[in-house]
XYZ file of C-alpha atoms in Angstrom:
573
model
C -35.642 43.759 26.076
C -33.687 42.118 28.881
C -30.027 41.192 28.127
C -30.785 37.583 28.994
C -33.543 37.482 26.371
C -31.247 39.093 23.782
C -28.576 36.439 24.423
C -31.156 33.669 24.248
C -32.384 35.041 20.932
C -28.840 35.176 19.528
C -28.199 31.590 20.634
C -31.392 30.494 18.937
C -30.303 32.222 15.716
C -26.900 30.535 15.805
C -28.521 27.154 16.442
C -31.077 27.577 13.696
C -28.480 28.810 11.178
C -26.110 25.885 11.758
C -26.560 23.223 9.067
C -27.653 19.771 10.111
C -24.494 17.690 10.509
C -26.294 14.410 11.112
C -25.665 11.514 8.727
C -28.175 9.125 7.237
C -26.524 6.451 9.372
C -27.375 8.336 12.565
C -30.922 9.129 11.451
C -31.587 5.454 10.645
C -29.887 4.065 13.760
C -27.098 2.756 11.521
C -29.235 0.585 9.310
C -28.364 2.656 6.211
C -25.599 4.890 4.921
C -25.994 7.968 2.722
C -24.982 8.429 -0.902
C -21.832 10.312 -1.857
C -23.759 13.547 -2.380
C -24.432 13.550 1.361
C -20.698 13.274 2.116
C -19.953 16.227 -0.176
C -22.762 18.286 1.354
C -21.654 17.464 4.898
C -18.082 18.445 4.090
C -19.235 21.896 2.977
C -21.726 22.158 5.863
C -18.964 21.523 8.393
C -16.951 24.332 6.804
C -19.923 26.696 7.201
C -20.646 25.595 10.752
C -17.162 25.929 12.297
C -14.283 28.355 12.195
C -10.928 27.014 11.091
C -12.614 24.350 8.970
C -12.586 24.091 5.177
C -13.825 21.610 2.589
C -11.151 21.119 -0.051
C -11.095 19.154 -3.282
C -8.092 16.816 -3.532
C -8.728 15.760 -7.115
C -11.216 14.080 -9.415
C -12.095 10.444 -9.917
C -12.165 8.474 -13.160
C -15.829 9.486 -13.496
C -14.988 13.134 -12.634
C -16.463 13.117 -9.122
C -14.699 15.453 -6.664
C -12.709 13.841 -3.855
C -13.505 16.104 -0.918
C -11.458 16.513 2.238
C -12.674 18.055 5.491
C -9.778 20.022 6.908
C -9.466 21.393 10.455
C -6.663 23.912 10.990
C -6.659 25.261 14.507
C -3.306 24.201 15.923
C -1.107 26.393 13.720
C 0.739 25.840 10.454
C 3.644 23.907 12.015
C 1.534 21.565 14.157
C 1.425 17.840 13.372
C -1.230 16.812 10.855
C -3.263 13.596 11.135
C -4.669 12.290 7.853
C -7.766 10.053 8.022
C -9.254 8.325 5.001
C -12.333 6.135 4.681
C -14.021 4.256 1.884
C -10.958 3.221 -0.115
C -12.898 -0.054 -0.294
C -16.242 1.661 -0.592
C -18.307 -1.257 0.654
C -16.437 -0.969 3.966
C -17.952 2.373 4.773
C -18.412 2.842 8.533
C -15.276 4.992 8.509
C -17.218 7.651 6.613
C -20.121 7.805 9.068
C -17.987 7.338 12.184
C -15.535 9.932 10.889
C -18.167 12.638 10.482
C -19.535 11.794 13.927
C -16.070 11.914 15.468
C -14.969 15.164 13.783
C -18.225 16.852 14.842
C -17.675 15.806 18.463
C -14.013 16.827 18.225
C -14.993 20.304 17.050
C -17.686 20.530 19.746
C -15.179 19.551 22.454
C -17.047 16.357 23.342
C -14.139 13.989 22.672
C -10.322 14.176 23.012
C -10.440 17.643 24.638
C -7.532 19.841 23.647
C -6.590 17.753 20.611
C -7.291 20.543 18.126
C -4.844 22.794 19.971
C -2.137 20.176 19.320
C -2.842 18.668 15.892
C -4.518 19.560 12.627
C -6.787 17.123 10.785
C -7.606 16.133 7.221
C -10.542 13.722 6.919
C -11.413 12.262 3.520
C -14.820 10.628 4.070
C -14.762 8.667 0.798
C -11.469 8.352 -1.038
C -13.097 6.127 -3.685
C -16.303 7.990 -4.657
C -16.884 6.065 -7.897
C -16.805 2.784 -6.005
C -19.108 4.289 -3.383
C -21.697 5.080 -6.043
C -21.752 1.522 -7.377
C -24.473 1.373 -4.741
C -26.715 -1.638 -4.147
C -27.616 -4.304 -1.585
C -25.560 -7.433 -0.932
C -22.213 -6.070 -2.086
C -20.562 -7.762 0.896
C -22.625 -10.777 1.990
C -20.083 -11.546 4.710
C -20.815 -8.213 6.419
C -23.695 -7.102 8.673
C -25.020 -3.814 7.341
C -25.652 -1.301 6.036
C -28.589 -2.358 3.880
C -26.939 -0.868 0.765
C -23.392 0.190 0.038
C -20.678 0.696 -2.507
C -18.160 -1.579 -4.185
C -14.528 -2.439 -3.492
C -12.860 -0.957 -6.582
C -12.762 2.266 -8.551
C -14.773 2.745 -11.743
C -11.708 1.427 -13.613
C -11.900 -1.707 -11.407
C -8.644 -0.902 -9.644
C -8.188 -1.746 -5.973
C -6.707 1.475 -4.627
C -5.180 -0.343 -1.679
C -2.933 -2.231 -4.104
C -2.069 0.906 -6.073
C 0.059 3.066 -3.788
C 3.342 2.387 -5.634
C 2.388 2.111 -9.305
C -0.276 4.809 -8.704
C -2.367 4.132 -11.813
C -5.650 5.465 -10.384
C -6.293 9.237 -10.330
C -7.787 8.752 -6.864
C -4.500 7.278 -5.605
C -2.573 10.096 -7.244
C -4.694 12.648 -5.374
C -3.840 11.000 -2.039
C -0.135 10.812 -2.912
C -0.061 14.518 -3.735
C -1.431 15.330 -0.285
C 0.946 12.959 1.528
C 3.994 14.332 -0.283
C 2.945 17.965 0.045
C 1.859 17.977 3.684
C 3.682 15.011 5.237
C 1.069 14.055 7.862
C 2.487 12.761 11.119
C 0.052 9.819 10.979
C -1.837 8.114 8.134
C -5.096 6.511 9.352
C -6.868 4.109 6.983
C -10.366 2.922 8.019
C -11.571 -0.506 6.814
C -13.721 -3.560 7.612
C -12.292 -7.080 7.738
C -13.339 -10.167 5.868
C -12.874 -13.632 7.272
C -13.991 -15.941 10.063
C -16.496 -15.342 12.846
C -15.076 -14.481 16.272
C -15.611 -12.107 19.190
C -12.658 -9.751 18.687
C -14.294 -6.643 17.233
C -11.492 -4.411 15.938
C -7.985 -4.900 14.563
C -5.311 -2.231 15.070
C -2.313 -2.447 12.722
C 0.361 0.212 13.183
C 3.363 0.418 10.864
C 6.244 0.144 10.454
C 6.573 -3.293 12.038
C 10.077 -4.258 10.912
C 13.284 -3.313 12.748
C 14.872 -0.027 11.646
C 17.940 1.914 12.805
C 15.735 4.843 13.882
C 12.929 4.973 16.475
C 9.973 4.741 14.095
C 9.094 1.091 14.728
C 9.279 1.338 18.499
C 7.126 4.487 18.374
C 4.532 2.679 16.242
C 4.553 -0.228 18.693
C 4.142 2.111 21.669
C 1.185 3.912 20.066
C -0.388 0.578 19.153
C -0.182 -0.744 22.711
C -1.679 2.467 24.078
C -4.542 2.524 21.555
C -5.395 -1.122 22.260
C -5.341 -0.503 26.022
C -7.657 2.483 25.626
C -10.043 0.564 23.363
C -10.156 -2.227 25.924
C -11.003 0.293 28.646
C -13.770 1.706 26.434
C -15.359 -1.743 26.150
C -13.945 -3.097 22.885
C -12.191 -6.389 22.178
C -9.230 -5.198 20.098
C -6.349 -7.182 18.639
C -2.946 -5.953 17.428
C -2.742 -7.942 14.205
C -4.799 -8.551 11.105
C -6.921 -11.613 11.987
C -6.481 -13.659 8.818
C -5.647 -17.306 9.446
C -2.576 -18.838 7.848
C -4.907 -21.452 6.357
C -8.358 -20.170 5.390
C -11.176 -21.587 7.522
C -8.718 -23.228 9.917
C -8.443 -21.320 13.206
C -5.868 -23.798 14.525
C -3.390 -22.573 11.872
C -3.131 -19.283 13.766
C -1.592 -16.097 12.429
C 1.557 -15.086 10.602
C 2.501 -11.414 10.905
C 4.797 -9.594 8.521
C 5.357 -6.201 6.923
C 3.728 -6.352 3.503
C 4.724 -4.591 0.290
C 4.154 -0.822 -0.018
C 1.326 -1.270 -2.539
C -0.809 -1.186 0.643
C -1.346 2.273 2.114
C -0.335 1.463 5.686
C 2.990 0.041 4.432
C 3.534 2.640 1.710
C 3.653 5.518 4.146
C 6.471 4.054 6.305
C 8.631 3.873 3.155
C 8.471 7.666 3.439
C 9.552 7.245 7.097
C 6.181 8.175 8.516
C 3.711 6.433 10.851
C 0.569 4.684 9.633
C -2.283 2.620 11.028
C -4.815 0.330 9.414
C -8.038 0.131 11.458
C -10.204 -2.892 10.629
C -13.543 -3.402 12.364
C -14.958 -6.923 12.263
C -17.460 -7.476 9.452
C -19.768 -9.710 11.497
C -20.466 -6.972 14.023
C -23.482 -4.789 13.242
C -22.976 -1.558 11.349
C -23.742 0.442 14.491
C -21.179 -1.543 16.501
C -18.556 -1.097 13.777
C -19.144 2.658 13.610
C -18.793 2.926 17.391
C -15.581 0.882 17.327
C -14.154 3.155 14.618
C -15.160 6.250 16.609
C -13.404 4.880 19.685
C -10.261 4.054 17.713
C -10.100 7.660 16.490
C -10.791 8.840 20.038
C -7.868 6.805 21.391
C -5.532 8.045 18.647
C -6.415 11.699 19.178
C -6.169 11.469 22.946
C -2.618 10.229 22.473
C -1.871 12.841 19.826
C -2.901 15.597 22.207
C -0.030 14.568 24.433
C 2.466 12.992 22.023
C 1.893 14.458 18.559
C 4.959 16.679 18.767
C 7.048 13.671 19.829
C 5.833 11.665 16.822
C 6.899 14.546 14.593
C 10.370 14.623 16.170
C 10.750 10.848 15.724
C 9.926 11.187 12.031
C 12.436 13.982 11.542
C 15.044 11.786 13.205
C 14.069 8.962 10.818
C 14.667 11.323 7.895
C 18.184 11.945 9.222
C 18.828 8.190 9.443
C 17.613 7.737 5.867
C 20.277 10.141 4.641
C 22.882 7.571 5.749
C 21.362 4.722 3.692
C 23.077 5.371 0.314
C 25.985 2.986 -0.117
C 24.545 0.408 2.310
C 22.575 -2.816 1.977
C 19.137 -2.480 3.543
C 16.457 -5.117 4.281
C 13.243 -3.863 2.692
C 11.030 -6.962 2.658
C 10.453 -9.140 5.697
C 8.872 -12.467 6.582
C 7.725 -14.195 9.745
C 10.521 -16.167 11.380
C 10.290 -19.562 13.047
C 9.631 -18.225 16.537
C 6.091 -19.046 17.731
C 4.086 -17.624 20.617
C 0.578 -18.470 21.818
C -2.223 -15.916 21.601
C -5.451 -16.095 23.596
C -8.050 -15.215 20.970
C -11.777 -14.870 21.615
C -13.579 -17.036 19.063
C -16.676 -19.192 18.866
C -17.299 -22.908 18.962
C -17.235 -24.378 15.487
C -17.779 -27.663 13.694
C -16.589 -29.149 10.441
C -18.624 -31.344 8.178
C -18.167 -32.666 4.692
C -19.959 -30.567 2.062
C -21.815 -32.146 -0.829
C -21.619 -28.712 -2.523
C -17.864 -28.158 -2.578
C -16.689 -31.680 -1.885
C -14.472 -30.262 0.879
C -14.953 -29.647 4.585
C -17.335 -26.829 5.546
C -16.831 -24.856 8.770
C -19.775 -23.424 10.708
C -19.498 -21.139 13.744
C -21.904 -21.049 16.697
C -22.132 -17.419 17.843
C -24.065 -18.461 20.937
C -21.026 -20.348 22.293
C -17.956 -18.132 22.785
C -14.644 -19.950 23.175
C -11.136 -18.878 24.072
C -8.822 -20.143 21.363
C -5.114 -20.603 22.064
C -3.576 -19.923 18.670
C -0.011 -19.977 17.361
C 1.375 -16.646 16.175
C 4.578 -16.156 14.194
C 5.434 -12.459 14.443
C 9.215 -12.421 14.673
C 10.239 -10.517 11.527
C 13.397 -11.563 9.700
C 14.794 -10.059 6.475
C 13.502 -11.618 3.261
C 14.899 -9.273 0.579
C 17.780 -6.858 1.099
C 18.975 -4.468 -1.590
C 21.992 -2.225 -2.028
C 21.124 1.451 -2.298
C 23.617 3.131 -4.631
C 25.796 5.849 -3.202
C 25.005 8.205 -6.061
C 21.593 7.192 -7.335
C 19.678 5.495 -10.132
C 19.605 6.185 -13.861
C 16.618 5.442 -16.069
C 17.706 5.194 -19.695
C 16.226 7.461 -22.310
C 13.488 5.470 -23.988
C 11.865 4.522 -20.688
C 12.518 7.756 -18.813
C 9.301 9.669 -19.688
C 6.992 6.967 -18.310
C 9.083 6.549 -15.161
C 9.298 10.311 -14.680
C 5.498 10.485 -14.636
C 5.419 7.933 -11.799
C 8.173 9.754 -9.914
C 6.150 12.959 -10.209
C 3.180 11.219 -8.559
C 5.394 10.458 -5.561
C 7.129 13.883 -5.543
C 10.522 12.190 -6.045
C 13.258 14.450 -7.420
C 15.095 13.626 -10.648
C 16.844 15.530 -13.403
C 17.754 15.101 -17.048
C 21.280 13.879 -17.801
C 23.256 16.012 -20.219
C 26.375 13.819 -20.301
C 26.804 11.608 -23.384
C 30.207 10.106 -22.560
C 30.465 6.464 -21.412
C 29.657 6.008 -17.723
C 30.834 3.390 -15.231
C 27.738 1.959 -13.588
C 25.956 -1.201 -12.464
C 23.469 -2.943 -14.715
C 20.920 -5.692 -14.122
C 20.490 -8.272 -16.849
C 17.695 -10.794 -16.402
C 18.643 -14.443 -16.735
C 14.968 -15.426 -16.743
C 11.766 -13.471 -17.269
C 8.442 -15.090 -16.340
C 5.214 -13.120 -16.870
C 2.311 -14.099 -14.627
C -0.348 -16.248 -16.256
C -3.102 -13.778 -15.318
C -3.187 -10.035 -14.847
C -3.287 -8.381 -11.445
C -4.641 -4.889 -10.871
C -4.684 -4.174 -14.573
C -1.094 -5.249 -15.186
C 0.760 -8.397 -16.144
C 3.351 -8.796 -13.435
C 6.794 -10.194 -14.216
C 9.064 -12.424 -12.126
C 12.743 -11.720 -12.773
C 15.975 -13.497 -11.951
C 19.371 -11.931 -12.573
C 22.276 -10.090 -11.028
C 23.801 -6.633 -10.875
C 27.209 -6.364 -12.592
C 29.571 -3.513 -13.387
C 29.628 -2.127 -16.911
C 30.388 0.946 -18.969
C 27.549 2.317 -21.069
C 26.665 5.343 -23.125
C 23.178 6.503 -22.224
C 20.379 7.059 -24.677
C 19.121 10.571 -25.172
C 16.588 11.647 -22.522
C 17.971 9.576 -19.626
C 17.227 10.834 -16.095
C 19.155 10.642 -12.818
C 17.406 9.996 -9.482
C 19.700 10.964 -6.598
C 19.819 8.740 -3.534
C 20.378 11.761 -1.307
C 16.725 12.758 -0.894
C 13.735 11.922 1.299
C 11.822 8.716 0.632
C 14.957 6.840 -0.451
C 13.352 3.607 0.788
C 10.427 4.212 -1.565
C 12.831 4.976 -4.414
C 14.549 1.624 -3.842
C 11.184 -0.137 -3.875
C 10.437 1.449 -7.249
C 13.840 0.892 -8.823
C 15.249 -2.434 -7.620
C 13.872 -5.429 -9.571
C 14.270 -7.755 -6.574
C 11.402 -6.030 -4.780
C 7.778 -7.061 -5.411
C 6.510 -3.526 -5.973
C 9.342 -2.496 -8.266
C 8.329 -1.004 -11.581
C 10.074 -3.950 -13.241
C 7.867 -6.499 -11.483
C 4.772 -4.402 -12.218
C 5.564 -4.871 -15.926
C 6.630 -1.286 -16.620
C 9.630 -2.483 -18.658
C 8.071 -5.475 -20.413
C 9.357 -4.276 -23.787
C 12.933 -4.473 -22.496
C 12.549 -8.236 -22.099
C 11.334 -8.897 -25.638
C 13.435 -9.722 -28.694
C 12.880 -7.186 -31.445
C 15.218 -8.456 -34.192
C 15.832 -11.887 -35.688
C 18.201 -13.797 -37.951
C 16.967 -16.402 -40.415
C 18.013 -19.979 -39.530
C 19.880 -20.497 -42.790
C 21.876 -17.332 -42.104
C 22.765 -18.433 -38.569
C 23.798 -21.839 -39.923
C 26.383 -20.225 -42.164
C 27.491 -17.717 -39.538
C 27.913 -20.481 -36.919
C 30.275 -22.424 -39.169
C 32.394 -19.323 -39.747
C 32.452 -18.523 -36.002
C 33.535 -22.080 -35.102
C 36.264 -22.017 -37.687
C 37.661 -18.758 -36.311
C 37.424 -19.590 -32.594
C 38.417 -23.020 -31.200
C 37.391 -21.885 -27.712
C 33.862 -21.269 -28.985
C 33.779 -24.814 -30.336
C 34.727 -26.154 -26.923
C 31.991 -24.094 -25.260
C 29.435 -25.364 -27.786
C 30.453 -28.937 -27.071
C 29.913 -28.307 -23.364
C 26.481 -26.817 -24.044
C 25.526 -29.923 -26.035
C 25.971 -32.003 -22.887
C 22.566 -30.680 -21.803
C 20.057 -33.091 -23.419
C 17.273 -30.480 -23.585
C 19.588 -28.035 -25.294
C 20.956 -30.682 -27.653
C 17.526 -31.703 -28.957
C 16.307 -28.123 -29.581
C 17.340 -26.694 -32.984
C 16.012 -23.273 -31.955
C 18.091 -23.118 -28.796
C 21.193 -24.339 -30.605
C 20.903 -21.665 -33.302
C 20.054 -18.972 -30.737
C 23.207 -19.918 -28.852
C 25.248 -18.748 -31.839
C 23.028 -15.760 -32.554
C 23.590 -14.475 -28.991
C 27.369 -14.530 -29.701
C 27.130 -12.922 -33.124
C 27.856 -9.178 -33.621
C 24.275 -8.729 -34.874
C 22.790 -9.727 -31.525
C 20.842 -6.943 -29.761
C 22.704 -6.749 -26.452
C 19.859 -4.791 -24.862
C 17.585 -7.839 -24.679
C 16.837 -8.569 -20.990
C 18.798 -5.484 -19.907
C 16.825 -3.556 -17.289
C 16.831 0.138 -18.311
C 17.606 1.139 -14.712
C 21.236 1.486 -13.657
C 22.934 2.135 -10.325
C 25.765 4.647 -9.991
C 28.038 5.530 -7.097
C 28.399 9.191 -7.998
C 26.182 12.121 -8.850
C 25.545 12.372 -12.597
C 24.888 15.685 -14.288
């Protein structure tokens, strides 16, 4: 047989033995998407079809489904890693189909040539498999295609993209283990927007946004500009902000841009001093258009990574060095849009308003046959909203609450140790002056609004207390967890609700007698009581008047409203 025929025969064998790597979306011209079993099968088929590719299991869902990750390791163990996840909101699923398409072309050398010599990849096609399999039509009526899809939450009805700090969902915990273990240079989260109708077809949201003493924010901004420029060149209509109007259904209200709390994935990862991007295609584009837009966004990112991935890694290592100087300083960790306003040319549609006999309010309707250029106000100057002091030594969690907090710290790979010392310690404590639980639950928890101050004190710790040193990576995340001023603190998530409840009481007739004895012994107390009576609300409340004395009696439980987290300026053993 001729050598040419032998080679042709071998090529035919290779082609015929390669599994089909085509998705249901591709086979149906993006009218449908496959079930989760297809994603699992494709993950394993990719591993069989290509060298340097594996299909790994990150963990299991509430309903025991495997969370699979397609991993490409060709650039070497020390090369930057890009992490891509899709389907965290499983009805927004083009990231899954576009991701498989993109990774296949990446491996075949059809897109971002040379990227796999520079970066490694982990692609999780569906990070919320249980939500994906709540599969039916009309899950998202404000979205064009596919004909059937999954649901927004996990089987436990948790929104994973509000769970990155408290980390209640096993699916979130699986992602956090990967992020902590492998420290990807970039976290890519693929979504679909909700909202108004307009022409802009994809939103690119890099983080961090807020000013920092390192170069992380300016690097994120530089990548964002480059990705948007490339998408524009490829034929998209991208925008560098999340297109949600300040006032719903009112385009003239424009946009307000800020850096949100780390419960959201793209803001969680920068608290670990790493880069992240939220990619949001526009829900009113067809499924095929959204998949193509997602593909192009990944293309633009990987083209940049081919050239700049090593630089991104160096910037993050420099950010780690800056974080080591944070203990003992006051750091802004929550931001808001300042008063500065600029005008944005935004590609929308003509619209009308009319009074609705259904809602009794105005109803907006968009005319997609009449594009318009809107000139909208944008407030995107970030100014500090909440600043906190990071203790020089670290944080202490007192004994009774330490096991539950330790479990959360473990999910984030944050270091802590048991405290052996039983002698009194000089530290700072936070005592709440008011505690207001939310009227309704949020993400499975009753959140708590706290007011109070940090003051110096000397305390003897309960048995089992733990110490969390400030001198470690992810100190910004630690502050978000520990400081009650911050919206994603464990205190505001209700982790310490029992600390803000009274557990012991004194009968009114007993307080009556005790109050008379206290007044007789202490003239100054009598003067203070007279001052308190000047408040009419206090004066007319027997309960408050008796509690006033109870709180000054030796029987009072001084731990009421005392946060079981303390700050210390030295290392505690």
